[in-house]
Amino acid sequence: MRSDLATDDQGRLLIDVRGPRFGAAITATLLAIALVVQGPLGVGLVAWQWLMFAIATLAGLAWSPYGNLFRALKRRFDLGPPPATELEAAPRFAQACGLAVATVALVAFAAGAATVGWIAVAVVLALSVLLATTGLCVGCELYLVGQRLRQGRRRADEPA
Amino acid sequence: MDPVLLRLLLVVAGVALVTLLGLALRRRDGRIVASATPESDGGASGGGADTADDAPRLDASHLDAVGLDTDGAAAGAVLLGSPTCAPCDAVKAILSDLAQEREAFRWVYADAADHLDLAREHRVLRVPTLFVVDAEGRILGRTSGVPRPDDLRQLLDGRDVDLAA
């Protein structure tokens, strides 16, 4: 864990709630361009975005390239303190969802099923646009639902 | 038509559509869904109760489980959240402001994962979900997302939950 970032009392990373929206705006822009131009450049952009999702998912949001770009811009342009902070778990899960669908797209391109690949890219694009323009994070909501189900099952497994 | 131009139009239309959909969803967020009308007293039931007895309610067992004690209170609220939910903190702040304004208002926070039976019975799909109940546990209204404080005040104003408790 990088020491210059905010954490809660249990040492878990806290992020500025504006960060994921900023990242989603970049993701949406790149994927929109990819979807329009397609071809090798389009697939290249999807591969780049896959790498961004992979870093954020596996290494954590402290290492997310878009997140760090946001931190740099925040310092450079003095955007002020975060309006609120949140734990990284839910947005990191959302990045994992993006990674999963982007993987489907790349596998489809490799297998020659370009149409399937572009449909998968359109799904990621739609969810990024939703987060960037309205702040609704579908992946984050899925994380909360999944967590509740998992905890419920664990509790049900315990002897009464 | 040039396929690149066609795709450009499709992408622009799709982005606009998703944005409109998101704005519509966000407008619904935090809106209070009232489930009982305090004005219905003296109606067909004719009893002293000012809310129909068949109004949806949080069972006493559920209220016990989340730790809401409405003894001597005019209304209470149960906020279901989760540890990783940022908007839940915003709702908590609103509720503690309300509790300072109104002595006869109590509220509790509970982790939705600890109260799955309540969540299932009342079809709680998201956190934060807030239930505002009267002293008998009848649900006056519920919200998902962050409610506007004035909407909550209006809901409580119908319940004599004022400073003169």
Short mmCIF file of C-alpha atoms in Angstrom, two decimals:
data_model
loop_
_atom_site.label_atom_id
_atom_site.label_comp_id
_atom_site.label_asym_id
_atom_site.label_seq_id
_atom_site.Cartn_x
_atom_site.Cartn_y
_atom_site.Cartn_z
CA MET A 1 0.00 0.00 0.00
CA ARG A 2 1.27 3.44 -0.85
CA SER A 3 1.71 5.48 2.30
CA ASP A 4 0.66 8.88 0.93
CA LEU A 5 -2.98 7.87 0.39
CA ALA A 6 -5.85 8.17 2.86
CA THR A 7 -6.94 5.07 4.74
CA ASP A 8 -9.61 4.30 7.33
CA ASP A 9 -8.82 3.15 10.88
CA GLN A 10 -8.31 -0.41 9.65
CA GLY A 11 -5.80 0.65 7.02
CA ARG A 12 -8.17 0.17 4.09
CA LEU A 13 -7.77 2.58 1.17
CA LEU A 14 -10.22 5.48 1.03
CA ILE A 15 -10.69 7.15 -2.35
CA ASP A 16 -12.16 10.46 -3.47
CA VAL A 17 -15.64 9.72 -4.84
CA ARG A 18 -14.88 11.96 -7.84
CA GLY A 19 -12.02 9.68 -8.94
CA PRO A 20 -14.09 6.80 -10.38
CA ARG A 21 -16.28 9.23 -12.34
CA PHE A 22 -13.19 10.87 -13.81
CA GLY A 23 -11.77 7.46 -14.75
CA ALA A 24 -15.10 6.41 -16.27
CA ALA A 25 -15.09 9.53 -18.45
CA ILE A 26 -11.69 8.55 -19.91
CA THR A 27 -12.79 4.93 -20.33
CA ALA A 28 -15.99 6.02 -22.09
CA THR A 29 -14.13 8.38 -24.43
CA LEU A 30 -11.55 5.75 -25.44
CA LEU A 31 -14.16 3.00 -25.93
CA ALA A 32 -16.44 5.32 -27.92
CA ILE A 33 -13.55 6.10 -30.28
CA ALA A 34 -12.72 2.37 -30.47
CA LEU A 35 -16.31 1.49 -31.33
CA VAL A 36 -16.46 4.13 -34.08
CA VAL A 37 -13.11 3.47 -35.80
CA GLN A 38 -12.90 -0.30 -35.07
CA GLY A 39 -10.11 -2.00 -37.06
CA PRO A 40 -6.64 -2.52 -35.50
CA LEU A 41 -6.72 0.90 -33.78
CA GLY A 42 -10.11 0.09 -32.19
CA VAL A 43 -8.93 -3.31 -30.93
CA GLY A 44 -5.74 -1.66 -29.66
CA LEU A 45 -7.75 0.84 -27.62
CA VAL A 46 -9.84 -2.00 -26.14
CA ALA A 47 -6.61 -3.85 -25.25
CA TRP A 48 -5.25 -0.69 -23.56
CA GLN A 49 -8.46 -0.31 -21.55
CA TRP A 50 -8.28 -4.02 -20.61
CA LEU A 51 -4.80 -3.33 -19.17
CA MET A 52 -6.13 -0.35 -17.16
CA PHE A 53 -8.93 -2.51 -15.70
CA ALA A 54 -6.44 -5.29 -14.94
CA ILE A 55 -4.05 -3.00 -13.04
CA ALA A 56 -6.85 -1.43 -10.98
CA THR A 57 -8.40 -4.82 -10.22
CA LEU A 58 -5.26 -6.78 -9.36
CA ALA A 59 -3.03 -4.10 -7.79
CA GLY A 60 -5.84 -2.03 -6.24
CA LEU A 61 -7.14 1.45 -6.93
CA ALA A 62 -4.03 3.01 -5.38
CA TRP A 63 -2.25 1.91 -8.57
CA SER A 64 -5.03 2.67 -11.04
CA PRO A 65 -3.47 4.80 -13.81
CA TYR A 66 -6.62 6.90 -14.28
CA GLY A 67 -6.92 7.28 -10.50
CA ASN A 68 -3.36 8.57 -10.31
CA LEU A 69 -3.97 10.91 -13.24
CA PHE A 70 -6.92 12.29 -11.27
CA ARG A 71 -4.73 12.73 -8.16
CA ALA A 72 -2.13 14.61 -10.23
CA LEU A 73 -4.76 16.89 -11.84
CA LYS A 74 -6.33 17.48 -8.45
CA ARG A 75 -3.04 18.75 -7.08
CA ARG A 76 -2.16 20.72 -10.21
CA PHE A 77 -5.50 22.52 -10.51
CA ASP A 78 -6.32 22.66 -6.80
CA LEU A 79 -9.68 20.96 -7.08
CA GLY A 80 -10.15 21.10 -3.31
CA PRO A 81 -10.80 18.38 -0.75
CA PRO A 82 -12.99 15.39 -1.69
CA PRO A 83 -16.74 16.02 -1.22
CA ALA A 84 -16.78 12.52 0.28
CA THR A 85 -14.56 9.46 0.41
CA GLU A 86 -15.45 5.80 0.04
CA LEU A 87 -13.77 2.46 0.61
CA GLU A 88 -12.16 1.08 -2.54
CA ALA A 89 -13.87 -2.34 -2.37
CA ALA A 90 -17.04 -1.58 -4.37
CA PRO A 91 -15.42 0.54 -7.13
CA ARG A 92 -12.58 -2.01 -7.37
CA PHE A 93 -15.18 -4.73 -7.92
CA ALA A 94 -16.69 -2.54 -10.64
CA GLN A 95 -13.25 -2.45 -12.31
CA ALA A 96 -13.20 -6.25 -12.12
CA CYS A 97 -16.58 -6.33 -13.89
CA GLY A 98 -15.12 -4.10 -16.61
CA LEU A 99 -12.10 -6.41 -16.83
CA ALA A 100 -14.35 -9.46 -17.25
CA VAL A 101 -16.40 -7.97 -20.09
CA ALA A 102 -13.30 -6.51 -21.77
CA THR A 103 -11.74 -9.99 -21.64
CA VAL A 104 -14.79 -11.39 -23.40
CA ALA A 105 -14.35 -8.72 -26.08
CA LEU A 106 -10.65 -9.51 -26.63
CA VAL A 107 -11.26 -13.27 -26.73
CA ALA A 108 -14.02 -12.70 -29.29
CA PHE A 109 -11.71 -10.56 -31.45
CA ALA A 110 -9.01 -13.24 -31.25
CA ALA A 111 -11.55 -15.90 -32.24
CA GLY A 112 -12.69 -13.85 -35.21
CA ALA A 113 -16.14 -13.06 -33.77
CA ALA A 114 -15.76 -9.29 -34.18
CA THR A 115 -19.48 -8.53 -33.78
CA VAL A 116 -19.62 -10.29 -30.40
CA GLY A 117 -16.50 -8.38 -29.38
CA TRP A 118 -17.97 -4.99 -30.27
CA ILE A 119 -21.20 -5.78 -28.45
CA ALA A 120 -19.14 -6.50 -25.31
CA VAL A 121 -17.28 -3.21 -25.81
CA ALA A 122 -20.64 -1.41 -26.15
CA VAL A 123 -21.73 -2.87 -22.78
CA VAL A 124 -18.61 -1.52 -21.04
CA LEU A 125 -19.08 1.80 -22.84
CA ALA A 126 -22.71 2.09 -21.68
CA LEU A 127 -21.81 1.41 -18.03
CA SER A 128 -18.87 3.87 -18.15
CA VAL A 129 -21.09 6.56 -19.65
CA LEU A 130 -23.69 5.94 -16.93
CA LEU A 131 -21.05 6.42 -14.21
CA ALA A 132 -19.37 9.40 -15.89
CA THR A 133 -22.52 11.40 -16.64
CA THR A 134 -24.82 10.49 -13.74
CA GLY A 135 -22.60 8.97 -11.04
CA LEU A 136 -24.49 5.66 -11.05
CA CYS A 137 -22.05 2.75 -10.67
CA VAL A 138 -23.75 -0.52 -11.60
CA GLY A 139 -20.68 -2.62 -10.77
CA CYS A 140 -20.57 -1.09 -7.27
CA GLU A 141 -24.22 -2.00 -6.69
CA LEU A 142 -23.53 -5.55 -7.86
CA TYR A 143 -20.71 -5.79 -5.31
CA LEU A 144 -23.09 -4.86 -2.49
CA VAL A 145 -25.68 -7.41 -3.63
CA GLY A 146 -23.02 -10.11 -3.94
CA GLN A 147 -21.59 -9.34 -0.54
CA ARG A 148 -25.00 -9.58 1.10
CA LEU A 149 -25.69 -12.93 -0.56
CA ARG A 150 -22.30 -14.28 0.48
CA GLN A 151 -22.68 -13.15 4.09
CA GLY A 152 -26.19 -14.53 4.19
CA ARG A 153 -24.97 -17.92 3.01
CA ARG A 154 -22.15 -17.93 5.53
CA ARG A 155 -24.61 -17.14 8.31
CA ALA A 156 -27.03 -19.81 7.09
CA ASP A 157 -24.22 -22.37 7.19
CA GLU A 158 -23.54 -21.70 10.85
CA PRO A 159 -25.23 -24.13 13.24
CA ALA A 160 -28.24 -22.48 14.83
CA MET B 1 -23.86 5.61 -45.68
CA ASP B 2 -20.24 5.47 -44.67
CA PRO B 3 -20.00 2.76 -41.96
CA VAL B 4 -17.76 4.93 -39.74
CA LEU B 5 -20.32 7.76 -39.85
CA LEU B 6 -23.12 5.31 -39.12
CA ARG B 7 -21.28 3.93 -36.10
CA LEU B 8 -20.53 7.45 -34.91
CA LEU B 9 -24.24 8.28 -35.00
CA LEU B 10 -25.11 5.03 -33.21
CA VAL B 11 -22.53 5.68 -30.47
CA VAL B 12 -23.72 9.28 -29.96
CA ALA B 13 -27.34 8.12 -29.80
CA GLY B 14 -26.41 5.35 -27.37
CA VAL B 15 -24.51 7.74 -25.09
CA ALA B 16 -27.47 10.14 -25.07
CA LEU B 17 -29.91 7.31 -24.33
CA VAL B 18 -27.83 5.93 -21.43
CA THR B 19 -27.44 9.42 -19.98
CA LEU B 20 -31.19 10.09 -20.11
CA LEU B 21 -31.86 6.70 -18.53
CA GLY B 22 -29.34 7.45 -15.79
CA LEU B 23 -30.88 10.86 -15.09
CA ALA B 24 -34.32 9.26 -14.80
CA LEU B 25 -32.95 6.65 -12.38
CA ARG B 26 -31.17 9.29 -10.35
CA ARG B 27 -34.34 11.36 -10.04
CA ARG B 28 -36.05 8.37 -8.47
CA ASP B 29 -33.16 7.98 -6.06
CA GLY B 30 -34.01 9.09 -2.54
CA ARG B 31 -37.66 9.74 -3.30
CA ILE B 32 -39.94 8.85 -0.40
CA VAL B 33 -42.45 6.13 -1.13
CA ALA B 34 -45.27 6.67 1.33
CA SER B 35 -47.11 3.55 2.35
CA ALA B 36 -49.64 4.87 4.87
CA THR B 37 -51.58 8.11 4.93
CA PRO B 38 -51.85 9.80 8.32
CA GLU B 39 -54.93 11.67 7.07
CA SER B 40 -56.96 8.46 6.96
CA ASP B 41 -58.07 8.65 10.61
CA GLY B 42 -61.76 8.36 11.41
CA GLY B 43 -62.31 6.48 8.19
CA ALA B 44 -63.84 3.07 7.78
CA SER B 45 -61.83 1.65 10.67
CA GLY B 46 -63.37 4.22 13.01
CA GLY B 47 -60.91 3.39 15.75
CA GLY B 48 -58.48 5.69 17.47
CA ALA B 49 -55.62 4.67 15.24
CA ASP B 50 -54.84 7.21 12.57
CA THR B 51 -53.24 4.71 10.24
CA ALA B 52 -54.94 1.68 8.82
CA ASP B 53 -54.03 -1.41 10.81
CA ASP B 54 -53.29 -3.37 7.68
CA ALA B 55 -50.60 -0.88 6.70
CA PRO B 56 -47.25 -2.55 6.08
CA ARG B 57 -45.17 -2.59 9.21
CA LEU B 58 -41.83 -3.61 10.61
CA ASP B 59 -42.55 -6.46 13.05
CA ALA B 60 -41.66 -6.03 16.70
CA SER B 61 -39.11 -8.81 16.24
CA HIS B 62 -37.46 -6.84 13.45
CA LEU B 63 -37.49 -3.63 15.48
CA ASP B 64 -35.93 -5.53 18.39
CA ALA B 65 -33.32 -7.02 16.10
CA VAL B 66 -32.21 -3.66 14.75
CA GLY B 67 -32.52 -2.09 18.22
CA LEU B 68 -35.11 0.60 17.54
CA ASP B 69 -36.99 1.46 20.73
CA THR B 70 -40.02 3.61 19.93
CA ASP B 71 -41.22 3.82 23.54
CA GLY B 72 -42.22 7.43 24.13
CA ALA B 73 -41.32 8.37 20.57
CA ALA B 74 -43.75 9.52 17.91
CA ALA B 75 -41.76 8.12 15.02
CA GLY B 76 -38.57 6.27 14.30
CA ALA B 77 -36.39 5.31 11.40
CA VAL B 78 -34.40 2.23 10.50
CA LEU B 79 -31.52 2.76 8.10
CA LEU B 80 -30.15 -0.35 6.39
CA GLY B 81 -26.65 0.07 5.05
CA SER B 82 -23.36 -1.71 4.55
CA PRO B 83 -19.81 -0.94 5.66
CA THR B 84 -18.62 -0.01 2.17
CA CYS B 85 -21.55 2.25 1.30
CA ALA B 86 -20.62 5.93 1.01
CA PRO B 87 -24.16 7.37 0.59
CA CYS B 88 -25.15 5.62 3.84
CA ASP B 89 -23.00 8.12 5.74
CA ALA B 90 -24.88 10.98 4.10
CA VAL B 91 -28.20 9.49 5.26
CA LYS B 92 -26.80 9.00 8.78
CA ALA B 93 -25.88 12.69 8.91
CA ILE B 94 -29.40 13.68 7.81
CA LEU B 95 -30.99 11.43 10.45
CA SER B 96 -28.84 12.71 13.28
CA ASP B 97 -29.76 16.28 12.30
CA LEU B 98 -33.44 15.33 12.38
CA ALA B 99 -33.05 13.66 15.76
CA GLN B 100 -31.53 16.85 17.14
CA GLU B 101 -34.42 18.90 15.81
CA ARG B 102 -37.11 16.55 17.07
CA GLU B 103 -37.00 14.90 20.46
CA ALA B 104 -39.72 12.41 19.63
CA PHE B 105 -37.78 10.97 16.70
CA ARG B 106 -35.42 8.01 17.12
CA TRP B 107 -33.32 6.26 14.52
CA VAL B 108 -30.95 3.34 14.26
CA TYR B 109 -28.44 2.14 11.70
CA ALA B 110 -28.19 -1.57 10.91
CA ASP B 111 -26.02 -3.53 8.51
CA ALA B 112 -28.36 -5.02 5.91
CA ALA B 113 -26.24 -8.20 5.90
CA ASP B 114 -27.13 -8.77 9.56
CA HIS B 115 -30.87 -8.48 8.90
CA LEU B 116 -31.47 -10.51 5.78
CA ASP B 117 -34.91 -11.67 6.94
CA LEU B 118 -36.07 -8.07 7.22
CA ALA B 119 -34.45 -7.24 3.87
CA ARG B 120 -36.15 -10.21 2.22
CA GLU B 121 -39.57 -9.53 3.72
CA HIS B 122 -39.54 -5.90 2.65
CA ARG B 123 -37.71 -6.48 -0.64
CA VAL B 124 -34.70 -4.32 0.17
CA LEU B 125 -32.57 -4.44 -2.98
CA ARG B 126 -30.17 -1.59 -2.32
CA VAL B 127 -28.38 0.21 0.42
CA PRO B 128 -29.02 2.73 1.80
CA THR B 129 -32.69 1.89 2.34
CA LEU B 130 -34.52 3.85 4.98
CA PHE B 131 -37.80 2.94 6.70
CA VAL B 132 -39.66 5.64 8.61
CA VAL B 133 -42.12 4.08 11.05
CA ASP B 134 -44.60 5.29 13.64
CA ALA B 135 -44.42 4.19 17.30
CA GLU B 136 -46.28 0.96 16.46
CA GLY B 137 -43.88 0.06 13.68
CA ARG B 138 -46.23 0.91 10.82
CA ILE B 139 -44.21 2.07 7.82
CA LEU B 140 -44.94 5.71 7.01
CA GLY B 141 -42.54 5.79 4.12
CA ARG B 142 -39.37 4.29 2.74
CA THR B 143 -36.57 5.49 0.52
CA SER B 144 -33.65 4.02 -1.40
CA GLY B 145 -30.66 6.27 -1.88
CA VAL B 146 -30.17 9.59 -0.15
CA PRO B 147 -33.48 11.30 0.68
CA ARG B 148 -33.88 15.07 0.75
CA PRO B 149 -34.01 16.24 4.38
CA ASP B 150 -37.05 18.42 3.72
CA ASP B 151 -38.98 15.45 2.34
CA LEU B 152 -38.30 13.58 5.59
CA ARG B 153 -39.32 16.63 7.64
CA GLN B 154 -42.57 16.80 5.70
CA LEU B 155 -43.22 13.12 6.38
CA LEU B 156 -42.59 13.65 10.10
CA ASP B 157 -44.60 16.89 10.20
CA GLY B 158 -47.68 14.83 9.58
CA ARG B 159 -46.82 12.86 12.73
CA ASP B 160 -46.53 15.61 15.37
CA VAL B 161 -42.88 14.75 15.83
CA ASP B 162 -41.93 18.23 16.89
CA LEU B 163 -39.86 19.88 19.57
CA ALA B 164 -42.75 19.84 22.04
CA ALA B 165 -42.42 16.15 22.69
#
